[in-house]
Amino acid sequence: MTELFAKLNKVDPNKGLITLQLSTDDIHTLEKYHASGQQQVVSLIASDENGVSAQQRKFAFALLHDIWWSQVGGLWIETPETVKQHFYAMYEYYNSLDFGEFSLSAAKGNKTDTNQFINMLLDYAAIHDISLSVKPLNELEPQEIARWEYRCLMEKMCVVCGKKPSDLHHLEGSRVGVGNNRDKINHIGRKAVQLCRIHHQECHQGEKEFLSKHHITGIKIDERIAEKHGLNKW
């Protein structure tokens, strides 16, 4: 196996194609492999040059503290430090990293790993119904918010405050019209958010302003969400 480095020039998600820029020597190396006539498999590892932001680090440590404070877990829940080491080890294991490779430090960590680590902590908190001291919508980076919206729909927890119970709210343009039977129409593809009673009322006072205020856009209902909420899928 030969390790090569390339610059990513173009991504076409519709065709599933990417364009890479390699050095002349690396291109010649690839040509040697290709000359064998056998199909070659190329492994790509995206490098993130952006370091961990102060906001990411603060949010991650707040989540770790909330998990420790909840005392939901095994022997590793004993101290804040054991909780941190437990989740560091979990992240390294599931992402095929060497022991001690993951870090939240500005010098060693990177933005992509930290976002994924935060998502892992949020998943744990959601599954175990752990109260959060901070609102994820105020802390998550824009590209990570949709994942939190989806998780809240699946766990039936308010996307704004994380509280239960909460209800699925169809957004404007996806609502069930007057005279239609909610139990008989197809909900797949309709956009929705999960809201507690207080935020549901706030949303009804002005949906467009509400979505803008909380930086959410809604999630299209798929089969998993429909099944979770007992919605018709056809």
PDB file of N, CA, C and O in Angstrom, residues 3-80:
ATOM      1  N   GLU A   3       0.973   5.494   0.347  1.00  0.00           N
ATOM      2  CA  GLU A   3       0.238   6.657   0.827  1.00  0.00           C
ATOM      3  C   GLU A   3       0.512   7.846  -0.085  1.00  0.00           C
ATOM      4  O   GLU A   3       1.668   8.235  -0.288  1.00  0.00           O
ATOM      5  N   LEU A   4      -0.554   8.413  -0.648  1.00  0.00           N
ATOM      6  CA  LEU A   4      -0.442   9.563  -1.533  1.00  0.00           C
ATOM      7  C   LEU A   4      -1.247  10.720  -0.956  1.00  0.00           C
ATOM      8  O   LEU A   4      -2.201  10.517  -0.206  1.00  0.00           O
ATOM      9  N   PHE A   5      -0.875  11.924  -1.348  1.00  0.00           N
ATOM     10  CA  PHE A   5      -1.589  13.100  -0.875  1.00  0.00           C
ATOM     11  C   PHE A   5      -2.106  13.900  -2.068  1.00  0.00           C
ATOM     12  O   PHE A   5      -1.440  13.997  -3.108  1.00  0.00           O
ATOM     13  N   ALA A   6      -3.313  14.455  -1.916  1.00  0.00           N
ATOM     14  CA  ALA A   6      -3.927  15.190  -3.026  1.00  0.00           C
ATOM     15  C   ALA A   6      -4.751  16.355  -2.491  1.00  0.00           C
ATOM     16  O   ALA A   6      -5.186  16.362  -1.334  1.00  0.00           O
ATOM     17  N   LYS A   7      -4.985  17.331  -3.345  1.00  0.00           N
ATOM     18  CA  LYS A   7      -5.829  18.471  -3.028  1.00  0.00           C
ATOM     19  C   LYS A   7      -7.206  18.243  -3.655  1.00  0.00           C
ATOM     20  O   LYS A   7      -7.307  17.898  -4.828  1.00  0.00           O
ATOM     21  N   LEU A   8      -8.252  18.403  -2.864  1.00  0.00           N
ATOM     22  CA  LEU A   8      -9.614  18.221  -3.359  1.00  0.00           C
ATOM     23  C   LEU A   8     -10.052  19.478  -4.092  1.00  0.00           C
ATOM     24  O   LEU A   8     -10.139  20.558  -3.518  1.00  0.00           O
ATOM     25  N   ASN A   9     -10.332  19.340  -5.389  1.00  0.00           N
ATOM     26  CA  ASN A   9     -10.701  20.498  -6.207  1.00  0.00           C
ATOM     27  C   ASN A   9     -12.198  20.645  -6.407  1.00  0.00           C
ATOM     28  O   ASN A   9     -12.729  21.751  -6.452  1.00  0.00           O
ATOM     29  N   LYS A  10     -12.910  19.515  -6.523  1.00  0.00           N
ATOM     30  CA  LYS A  10     -14.333  19.587  -6.866  1.00  0.00           C
ATOM     31  C   LYS A  10     -15.070  18.371  -6.327  1.00  0.00           C
ATOM     32  O   LYS A  10     -14.539  17.270  -6.335  1.00  0.00           O
ATOM     33  N   VAL A  11     -16.305  18.613  -5.857  1.00  0.00           N
ATOM     34  CA  VAL A  11     -17.162  17.530  -5.391  1.00  0.00           C
ATOM     35  C   VAL A  11     -18.499  17.613  -6.108  1.00  0.00           C
ATOM     36  O   VAL A  11     -19.119  18.675  -6.131  1.00  0.00           O
ATOM     37  N   ASP A  12     -18.920  16.520  -6.738  1.00  0.00           N
ATOM     38  CA  ASP A  12     -20.220  16.463  -7.425  1.00  0.00           C
ATOM     39  C   ASP A  12     -21.044  15.369  -6.757  1.00  0.00           C
ATOM     40  O   ASP A  12     -20.979  14.204  -7.142  1.00  0.00           O
ATOM     41  N   PRO A  13     -21.844  15.740  -5.709  1.00  0.00           N
ATOM     42  CA  PRO A  13     -22.610  14.723  -4.979  1.00  0.00           C
ATOM     43  C   PRO A  13     -23.681  14.046  -5.823  1.00  0.00           C
ATOM     44  O   PRO A  13     -24.069  12.907  -5.556  1.00  0.00           O
ATOM     45  N   ASN A  14     -24.173  14.737  -6.849  1.00  0.00           N
ATOM     46  CA  ASN A  14     -25.220  14.150  -7.702  1.00  0.00           C
ATOM     47  C   ASN A  14     -24.692  12.978  -8.527  1.00  0.00           C
ATOM     48  O   ASN A  14     -25.398  11.988  -8.741  1.00  0.00           O
ATOM     49  N   LYS A  15     -23.448  13.080  -8.977  1.00  0.00           N
ATOM     50  CA  LYS A  15     -22.860  12.014  -9.782  1.00  0.00           C
ATOM     51  C   LYS A  15     -21.956  11.099  -8.953  1.00  0.00           C
ATOM     52  O   LYS A  15     -21.476  10.085  -9.449  1.00  0.00           O
ATOM     53  N   GLY A  16     -21.727  11.487  -7.695  1.00  0.00           N
ATOM     54  CA  GLY A  16     -20.847  10.685  -6.860  1.00  0.00           C
ATOM     55  C   GLY A  16     -19.400  10.760  -7.304  1.00  0.00           C
ATOM     56  O   GLY A  16     -18.638   9.799  -7.169  1.00  0.00           O
ATOM     57  N   LEU A  17     -18.989  11.922  -7.830  1.00  0.00           N
ATOM     58  CA  LEU A  17     -17.638  12.086  -8.362  1.00  0.00           C
ATOM     59  C   LEU A  17     -16.886  13.180  -7.617  1.00  0.00           C
ATOM     60  O   LEU A  17     -17.477  14.162  -7.167  1.00  0.00           O
ATOM     61  N   ILE A  18     -15.572  12.999  -7.474  1.00  0.00           N
ATOM     62  CA  ILE A  18     -14.717  14.037  -6.934  1.00  0.00           C
ATOM     63  C   ILE A  18     -13.524  14.226  -7.864  1.00  0.00           C
ATOM     64  O   ILE A  18     -13.142  13.312  -8.603  1.00  0.00           O
ATOM     65  N   THR A  19     -12.938  15.420  -7.854  1.00  0.00           N
ATOM     66  CA  THR A  19     -11.754  15.712  -8.663  1.00  0.00           C
ATOM     67  C   THR A  19     -10.601  16.030  -7.729  1.00  0.00           C
ATOM     68  O   THR A  19     -10.713  16.917  -6.879  1.00  0.00           O
ATOM     69  N   LEU A  20      -9.504  15.291  -7.885  1.00  0.00           N
ATOM     70  CA  LEU A  20      -8.334  15.474  -7.034  1.00  0.00           C
ATOM     71  C   LEU A  20      -7.154  15.986  -7.843  1.00  0.00           C
ATOM     72  O   LEU A  20      -6.995  15.652  -9.017  1.00  0.00           O
ATOM     73  N   GLN A  21      -6.332  16.814  -7.214  1.00  0.00           N
ATOM     74  CA  GLN A  21      -5.106  17.304  -7.844  1.00  0.00           C
ATOM     75  C   GLN A  21      -3.908  16.663  -7.157  1.00  0.00           C
ATOM     76  O   GLN A  21      -3.683  16.863  -5.956  1.00  0.00           O
ATOM     77  N   LEU A  22      -3.144  15.858  -7.913  1.00  0.00           N
ATOM     78  CA  LEU A  22      -1.985  15.159  -7.373  1.00  0.00           C
ATOM     79  C   LEU A  22      -0.707  15.669  -8.022  1.00  0.00           C
ATOM     80  O   LEU A  22      -0.732  16.274  -9.100  1.00  0.00           O
ATOM     81  N   SER A  23       0.408  15.384  -7.382  1.00  0.00           N
ATOM     82  CA  SER A  23       1.701  15.732  -7.980  1.00  0.00           C
ATOM     83  C   SER A  23       1.974  14.790  -9.145  1.00  0.00           C
ATOM     84  O   SER A  23       1.370  13.708  -9.255  1.00  0.00           O
ATOM     85  N   THR A  24       2.886  15.175 -10.011  1.00  0.00           N
ATOM     86  CA  THR A  24       3.231  14.353 -11.180  1.00  0.00           C
ATOM     87  C   THR A  24       3.739  12.975 -10.755  1.00  0.00           C
ATOM     88  O   THR A  24       3.371  11.946 -11.336  1.00  0.00           O
ATOM     89  N   ASP A  25       4.567  12.957  -9.715  1.00  0.00           N
ATOM     90  CA  ASP A  25       5.120  11.676  -9.241  1.00  0.00           C
ATOM     91  C   ASP A  25       4.015  10.761  -8.721  1.00  0.00           C
ATOM     92  O   ASP A  25       4.030   9.541  -8.971  1.00  0.00           O
ATOM     93  N   ASP A  26       3.051  11.317  -7.986  1.00  0.00           N
ATOM     94  CA  ASP A  26       1.970  10.497  -7.454  1.00  0.00           C
ATOM     95  C   ASP A  26       1.067   9.979  -8.566  1.00  0.00           C
ATOM     96  O   ASP A  26       0.544   8.851  -8.485  1.00  0.00           O
ATOM     97  N   ILE A  27       0.879  10.774  -9.603  1.00  0.00           N
ATOM     98  CA  ILE A  27       0.079  10.324 -10.746  1.00  0.00           C
ATOM     99  C   ILE A  27       0.765   9.138 -11.427  1.00  0.00           C
ATOM    100  O   ILE A  27       0.119   8.146 -11.790  1.00  0.00           O
ATOM    101  N   HIS A  28       2.073   9.214 -11.582  1.00  0.00           N
ATOM    102  CA  HIS A  28       2.821   8.104 -12.174  1.00  0.00           C
ATOM    103  C   HIS A  28       2.718   6.848 -11.302  1.00  0.00           C
ATOM    104  O   HIS A  28       2.630   5.725 -11.820  1.00  0.00           O
ATOM    105  N   THR A  29       2.696   7.040  -9.983  1.00  0.00           N
ATOM    106  CA  THR A  29       2.547   5.903  -9.068  1.00  0.00           C
ATOM    107  C   THR A  29       1.194   5.235  -9.265  1.00  0.00           C
ATOM    108  O   THR A  29       1.099   4.002  -9.322  1.00  0.00           O
ATOM    109  N   LEU A  30       0.146   6.051  -9.398  1.00  0.00           N
ATOM    110  CA  LEU A  30      -1.188   5.503  -9.639  1.00  0.00           C
ATOM    111  C   LEU A  30      -1.260   4.774 -10.974  1.00  0.00           C
ATOM    112  O   LEU A  30      -1.930   3.741 -11.098  1.00  0.00           O
ATOM    113  N   GLU A  31      -0.593   5.311 -11.962  1.00  0.00           N
ATOM    114  CA  GLU A  31      -0.591   4.676 -13.283  1.00  0.00           C
ATOM    115  C   GLU A  31       0.024   3.278 -13.217  1.00  0.00           C
ATOM    116  O   GLU A  31      -0.422   2.357 -13.909  1.00  0.00           O
ATOM    117  N   LYS A  32       1.040   3.100 -12.367  1.00  0.00           N
ATOM    118  CA  LYS A  32       1.676   1.784 -12.236  1.00  0.00           C
ATOM    119  C   LYS A  32       0.688   0.768 -11.672  1.00  0.00           C
ATOM    120  O   LYS A  32       0.627  -0.376 -12.112  1.00  0.00           O
ATOM    121  N   TYR A  33      -0.089   1.203 -10.665  1.00  0.00           N
ATOM    122  CA  TYR A  33      -1.100   0.314 -10.093  1.00  0.00           C
ATOM    123  C   TYR A  33      -2.173  -0.005 -11.128  1.00  0.00           C
ATOM    124  O   TYR A  33      -2.639  -1.143 -11.253  1.00  0.00           O
ATOM    125  N   HIS A  34      -2.590   1.020 -11.858  1.00  0.00           N
ATOM    126  CA  HIS A  34      -3.668   0.859 -12.834  1.00  0.00           C
ATOM    127  C   HIS A  34      -3.245  -0.037 -13.997  1.00  0.00           C
ATOM    128  O   HIS A  34      -4.077  -0.709 -14.615  1.00  0.00           O
ATOM    129  N   ALA A  35      -1.946  -0.043 -14.292  1.00  0.00           N
ATOM    130  CA  ALA A  35      -1.438  -0.825 -15.434  1.00  0.00           C
ATOM    131  C   ALA A  35      -1.614  -2.320 -15.213  1.00  0.00           C
ATOM    132  O   ALA A  35      -1.576  -3.109 -16.166  1.00  0.00           O
ATOM    133  N   SER A  36      -1.797  -2.729 -13.979  1.00  0.00           N
ATOM    134  CA  SER A  36      -1.951  -4.153 -13.686  1.00  0.00           C
ATOM    135  C   SER A  36      -3.260  -4.710 -14.227  1.00  0.00           C
ATOM    136  O   SER A  36      -3.431  -5.920 -14.361  1.00  0.00           O
ATOM    137  N   GLY A  37      -4.221  -3.804 -14.532  1.00  0.00           N
ATOM    138  CA  GLY A  37      -5.501  -4.241 -15.076  1.00  0.00           C
ATOM    139  C   GLY A  37      -6.508  -4.628 -14.016  1.00  0.00           C
ATOM    140  O   GLY A  37      -7.660  -4.950 -14.319  1.00  0.00           O
ATOM    141  N   GLN A  38      -6.075  -4.620 -12.768  1.00  0.00           N
ATOM    142  CA  GLN A  38      -6.981  -4.961 -11.677  1.00  0.00           C
ATOM    143  C   GLN A  38      -7.629  -3.694 -11.103  1.00  0.00           C
ATOM    144  O   GLN A  38      -7.026  -2.620 -11.102  1.00  0.00           O
ATOM    145  N   GLN A  39      -8.856  -3.870 -10.648  1.00  0.00           N
ATOM    146  CA  GLN A  39      -9.558  -2.738 -10.063  1.00  0.00           C
ATOM    147  C   GLN A  39      -8.885  -2.315  -8.766  1.00  0.00           C
ATOM    148  O   GLN A  39      -8.587  -3.132  -7.913  1.00  0.00           O
ATOM    149  N   GLN A  40      -8.604  -1.021  -8.638  1.00  0.00           N
ATOM    150  CA  GLN A  40      -7.914  -0.514  -7.466  1.00  0.00           C
ATOM    151  C   GLN A  40      -8.888   0.185  -6.513  1.00  0.00           C
ATOM    152  O   GLN A  40      -9.789   0.900  -6.948  1.00  0.00           O
ATOM    153  N   VAL A  41      -8.713  -0.027  -5.225  1.00  0.00           N
ATOM    154  CA  VAL A  41      -9.520   0.628  -4.201  1.00  0.00           C
ATOM    155  C   VAL A  41      -8.653   1.697  -3.538  1.00  0.00           C
ATOM    156  O   VAL A  41      -7.539   1.423  -3.096  1.00  0.00           O
ATOM    157  N   VAL A  42      -9.162   2.924  -3.500  1.00  0.00           N
ATOM    158  CA  VAL A  42      -8.431   4.046  -2.925  1.00  0.00           C
ATOM    159  C   VAL A  42      -9.105   4.470  -1.628  1.00  0.00           C
ATOM    160  O   VAL A  42     -10.321   4.669  -1.589  1.00  0.00           O
ATOM    161  N   SER A  43      -8.333   4.609  -0.569  1.00  0.00           N
ATOM    162  CA  SER A  43      -8.854   5.061   0.719  1.00  0.00           C
ATOM    163  C   SER A  43      -8.572   6.550   0.873  1.00  0.00           C
ATOM    164  O   SER A  43      -7.452   7.012   0.643  1.00  0.00           O
ATOM    165  N   LEU A  44      -9.609   7.325   1.229  1.00  0.00           N
ATOM    166  CA  LEU A  44      -9.467   8.768   1.391  1.00  0.00           C
ATOM    167  C   LEU A  44      -9.647   9.153   2.852  1.00  0.00           C
ATOM    168  O   LEU A  44     -10.572   8.694   3.510  1.00  0.00           O
ATOM    169  N   ILE A  45      -8.782   9.979   3.361  1.00  0.00           N
ATOM    170  CA  ILE A  45      -8.902  10.535   4.703  1.00  0.00           C
ATOM    171  C   ILE A  45      -8.884  12.051   4.572  1.00  0.00           C
ATOM    172  O   ILE A  45      -7.886  12.636   4.120  1.00  0.00           O
ATOM    173  N   ALA A  46      -9.991  12.704   4.934  1.00  0.00           N
ATOM    174  CA  ALA A  46     -10.064  14.166   4.824  1.00  0.00           C
ATOM    175  C   ALA A  46      -9.321  14.801   5.991  1.00  0.00           C
ATOM    176  O   ALA A  46      -9.525  14.452   7.148  1.00  0.00           O
ATOM    177  N   SER A  47      -8.447  15.728   5.685  1.00  0.00           N
ATOM    178  CA  SER A  47      -7.691  16.421   6.716  1.00  0.00           C
ATOM    179  C   SER A  47      -8.378  17.739   7.062  1.00  0.00           C
ATOM    180  O   SER A  47      -8.687  18.545   6.184  1.00  0.00           O
ATOM    181  N   ASP A  48      -8.609  17.957   8.338  1.00  0.00           N
ATOM    182  CA  ASP A  48      -9.243  19.178   8.818  1.00  0.00           C
ATOM    183  C   ASP A  48      -8.175  20.078   9.427  1.00  0.00           C
ATOM    184  O   ASP A  48      -7.617  19.782  10.476  1.00  0.00           O
ATOM    185  N   GLU A  49      -7.885  21.182   8.752  1.00  0.00           N
ATOM    186  CA  GLU A  49      -6.833  22.069   9.233  1.00  0.00           C
ATOM    187  C   GLU A  49      -7.336  23.057  10.277  1.00  0.00           C
ATOM    188  O   GLU A  49      -6.565  23.816  10.850  1.00  0.00           O
ATOM    189  N   ASN A  50      -8.643  23.074  10.485  1.00  0.00           N
ATOM    190  CA  ASN A  50      -9.209  24.021  11.439  1.00  0.00           C
ATOM    191  C   ASN A  50      -9.132  23.461  12.853  1.00  0.00           C
ATOM    192  O   ASN A  50      -9.560  22.346  13.117  1.00  0.00           O
ATOM    193  N   GLY A  51      -8.621  24.249  13.759  1.00  0.00           N
ATOM    194  CA  GLY A  51      -8.492  23.808  15.135  1.00  0.00           C
ATOM    195  C   GLY A  51      -9.800  23.895  15.892  1.00  0.00           C
ATOM    196  O   GLY A  51     -10.793  24.443  15.405  1.00  0.00           O
ATOM    197  N   VAL A  52      -9.803  23.336  17.084  1.00  0.00           N
ATOM    198  CA  VAL A  52     -10.987  23.361  17.952  1.00  0.00           C
ATOM    199  C   VAL A  52     -11.246  24.799  18.396  1.00  0.00           C
ATOM    200  O   VAL A  52     -10.332  25.496  18.837  1.00  0.00           O
ATOM    201  N   SER A  53     -12.498  25.228  18.276  1.00  0.00           N
ATOM    202  CA  SER A  53     -12.836  26.583  18.713  1.00  0.00           C
ATOM    203  C   SER A  53     -13.086  26.593  20.220  1.00  0.00           C
ATOM    204  O   SER A  53     -13.390  25.556  20.824  1.00  0.00           O
ATOM    205  N   ALA A  54     -12.983  27.771  20.815  1.00  0.00           N
ATOM    206  CA  ALA A  54     -13.237  27.909  22.252  1.00  0.00           C
ATOM    207  C   ALA A  54     -14.680  27.537  22.578  1.00  0.00           C
ATOM    208  O   ALA A  54     -14.953  26.924  23.624  1.00  0.00           O
ATOM    209  N   GLN A  55     -15.611  27.868  21.674  1.00  0.00           N
ATOM    210  CA  GLN A  55     -17.022  27.546  21.896  1.00  0.00           C
ATOM    211  C   GLN A  55     -17.260  26.045  21.862  1.00  0.00           C
ATOM    212  O   GLN A  55     -18.002  25.509  22.693  1.00  0.00           O
ATOM    213  N   GLN A  56     -16.626  25.358  20.920  1.00  0.00           N
ATOM    214  CA  GLN A  56     -16.745  23.898  20.851  1.00  0.00           C
ATOM    215  C   GLN A  56     -16.237  23.250  22.132  1.00  0.00           C
ATOM    216  O   GLN A  56     -16.880  22.365  22.692  1.00  0.00           O
ATOM    217  N   ARG A  57     -15.062  23.700  22.560  1.00  0.00           N
ATOM    218  CA  ARG A  57     -14.442  23.107  23.746  1.00  0.00           C
ATOM    219  C   ARG A  57     -15.310  23.341  24.988  1.00  0.00           C
ATOM    220  O   ARG A  57     -15.537  22.427  25.793  1.00  0.00           O
ATOM    221  N   LYS A  58     -15.817  24.560  25.129  1.00  0.00           N
ATOM    222  CA  LYS A  58     -16.673  24.895  26.268  1.00  0.00           C
ATOM    223  C   LYS A  58     -17.944  24.057  26.266  1.00  0.00           C
ATOM    224  O   LYS A  58     -18.385  23.558  27.310  1.00  0.00           O
ATOM    225  N   PHE A  59     -18.545  23.879  25.082  1.00  0.00           N
ATOM    226  CA  PHE A  59     -19.774  23.095  24.951  1.00  0.00           C
ATOM    227  C   PHE A  59     -19.524  21.630  25.285  1.00  0.00           C
ATOM    228  O   PHE A  59     -20.297  20.994  26.022  1.00  0.00           O
ATOM    229  N   ALA A  60     -18.436  21.075  24.763  1.00  0.00           N
ATOM    230  CA  ALA A  60     -18.114  19.666  25.010  1.00  0.00           C
ATOM    231  C   ALA A  60     -17.915  19.402  26.502  1.00  0.00           C
ATOM    232  O   ALA A  60     -18.436  18.416  27.051  1.00  0.00           O
ATOM    233  N   PHE A  61     -17.192  20.276  27.175  1.00  0.00           N
ATOM    234  CA  PHE A  61     -16.955  20.081  28.607  1.00  0.00           C
ATOM    235  C   PHE A  61     -18.228  20.288  29.420  1.00  0.00           C
ATOM    236  O   PHE A  61     -18.424  19.631  30.458  1.00  0.00           O
ATOM    237  N   ALA A  62     -19.120  21.162  28.956  1.00  0.00           N
ATOM    238  CA  ALA A  62     -20.414  21.335  29.636  1.00  0.00           C
ATOM    239  C   ALA A  62     -21.240  20.064  29.530  1.00  0.00           C
ATOM    240  O   ALA A  62     -21.878  19.635  30.503  1.00  0.00           O
ATOM    241  N   LEU A  63     -21.219  19.415  28.362  1.00  0.00           N
ATOM    242  CA  LEU A  63     -21.954  18.166  28.167  1.00  0.00           C
ATOM    243  C   LEU A  63     -21.367  17.051  29.031  1.00  0.00           C
ATOM    244  O   LEU A  63     -22.106  16.265  29.639  1.00  0.00           O
ATOM    245  N   LEU A  64     -20.055  16.974  29.093  1.00  0.00           N
ATOM    246  CA  LEU A  64     -19.403  15.965  29.931  1.00  0.00           C
ATOM    247  C   LEU A  64     -19.781  16.164  31.399  1.00  0.00           C
ATOM    248  O   LEU A  64     -20.046  15.190  32.121  1.00  0.00           O
ATOM    249  N   HIS A  65     -19.843  17.413  31.825  1.00  0.00           N
ATOM    250  CA  HIS A  65     -20.217  17.695  33.210  1.00  0.00           C
ATOM    251  C   HIS A  65     -21.675  17.316  33.467  1.00  0.00           C
ATOM    252  O   HIS A  65     -22.009  16.757  34.524  1.00  0.00           O
ATOM    253  N   ASP A  66     -22.554  17.604  32.494  1.00  0.00           N
ATOM    254  CA  ASP A  66     -23.974  17.248  32.646  1.00  0.00           C
ATOM    255  C   ASP A  66     -24.145  15.740  32.769  1.00  0.00           C
ATOM    256  O   ASP A  66     -24.968  15.258  33.558  1.00  0.00           O
ATOM    257  N   ILE A  67     -23.381  14.991  31.973  1.00  0.00           N
ATOM    258  CA  ILE A  67     -23.454  13.526  32.028  1.00  0.00           C
ATOM    259  C   ILE A  67     -22.958  13.034  33.380  1.00  0.00           C
ATOM    260  O   ILE A  67     -23.565  12.146  33.993  1.00  0.00           O
ATOM    261  N   TRP A  68     -21.845  13.604  33.869  1.00  0.00           N
ATOM    262  CA  TRP A  68     -21.337  13.204  35.184  1.00  0.00           C
ATOM    263  C   TRP A  68     -22.359  13.544  36.280  1.00  0.00           C
ATOM    264  O   TRP A  68     -22.630  12.732  37.153  1.00  0.00           O
ATOM    265  N   TRP A  69     -22.948  14.729  36.190  1.00  0.00           N
ATOM    266  CA  TRP A  69     -23.899  15.172  37.207  1.00  0.00           C
ATOM    267  C   TRP A  69     -25.133  14.276  37.238  1.00  0.00           C
ATOM    268  O   TRP A  69     -25.730  14.059  38.284  1.00  0.00           O
ATOM    269  N   SER A  70     -25.511  13.726  36.102  1.00  0.00           N
ATOM    270  CA  SER A  70     -26.699  12.863  36.011  1.00  0.00           C
ATOM    271  C   SER A  70     -26.478  11.523  36.701  1.00  0.00           C
ATOM    272  O   SER A  70     -27.438  10.866  37.111  1.00  0.00           O
ATOM    273  N   GLN A  71     -25.215  11.103  36.778  1.00  0.00           N
ATOM    274  CA  GLN A  71     -24.848   9.806  37.358  1.00  0.00           C
ATOM    275  C   GLN A  71     -25.522   8.649  36.620  1.00  0.00           C
ATOM    276  O   GLN A  71     -25.871   7.629  37.216  1.00  0.00           O
ATOM    277  N   VAL A  72     -25.700   8.808  35.307  1.00  0.00           N
ATOM    278  CA  VAL A  72     -26.244   7.744  34.462  1.00  0.00           C
ATOM    279  C   VAL A  72     -25.080   7.072  33.741  1.00  0.00           C
ATOM    280  O   VAL A  72     -24.475   7.658  32.840  1.00  0.00           O
ATOM    281  N   GLY A  73     -24.733   5.867  34.161  1.00  0.00           N
ATOM    282  CA  GLY A  73     -23.623   5.171  33.540  1.00  0.00           C
ATOM    283  C   GLY A  73     -23.076   4.093  34.459  1.00  0.00           C
ATOM    284  O   GLY A  73     -23.697   3.727  35.457  1.00  0.00           O
ATOM    285  N   GLY A  74     -21.891   3.617  34.141  1.00  0.00           N
ATOM    286  CA  GLY A  74     -21.283   2.554  34.926  1.00  0.00           C
ATOM    287  C   GLY A  74     -20.283   3.096  35.943  1.00  0.00           C
ATOM    288  O   GLY A  74     -20.399   4.233  36.413  1.00  0.00           O
ATOM    289  N   LEU A  75     -19.263   2.301  36.248  1.00  0.00           N
ATOM    290  CA  LEU A  75     -18.254   2.703  37.220  1.00  0.00           C
ATOM    291  C   LEU A  75     -17.484   3.935  36.760  1.00  0.00           C
ATOM    292  O   LEU A  75     -16.952   4.689  37.580  1.00  0.00           O
ATOM    293  N   TRP A  76     -17.433   4.144  35.443  1.00  0.00           N
ATOM    294  CA  TRP A  76     -16.688   5.278  34.887  1.00  0.00           C
ATOM    295  C   TRP A  76     -17.322   6.634  35.216  1.00  0.00           C
ATOM    296  O   TRP A  76     -16.720   7.683  34.981  1.00  0.00           O
ATOM    297  N   ILE A  77     -18.530   6.637  35.789  1.00  0.00           N
ATOM    298  CA  ILE A  77     -19.237   7.883  36.074  1.00  0.00           C
ATOM    299  C   ILE A  77     -18.741   8.523  37.380  1.00  0.00           C
ATOM    300  O   ILE A  77     -19.204   9.587  37.790  1.00  0.00           O
ATOM    301  N   GLU A  78     -17.747   7.903  38.032  1.00  0.00           N
ATOM    302  CA  GLU A  78     -17.327   8.296  39.382  1.00  0.00           C
ATOM    303  C   GLU A  78     -16.916   9.763  39.501  1.00  0.00           C
ATOM    304  O   GLU A  78     -17.342  10.475  40.411  1.00  0.00           O
ATOM    305  N   THR A  79     -16.070  10.252  38.617  1.00  0.00           N
ATOM    306  CA  THR A  79     -15.593  11.633  38.684  1.00  0.00           C
ATOM    307  C   THR A  79     -15.693  12.275  37.299  1.00  0.00           C
ATOM    308  O   THR A  79     -15.779  11.567  36.282  1.00  0.00           O
ATOM    309  N   PRO A  80     -15.660  13.614  37.210  1.00  0.00           N
ATOM    310  CA  PRO A  80     -15.658  14.266  35.896  1.00  0.00           C
ATOM    311  C   PRO A  80     -14.513  13.787  35.009  1.00  0.00           C
ATOM    312  O   PRO A  80     -14.679  13.646  33.797  1.00  0.00           O
TER     313      PRO A  80
END
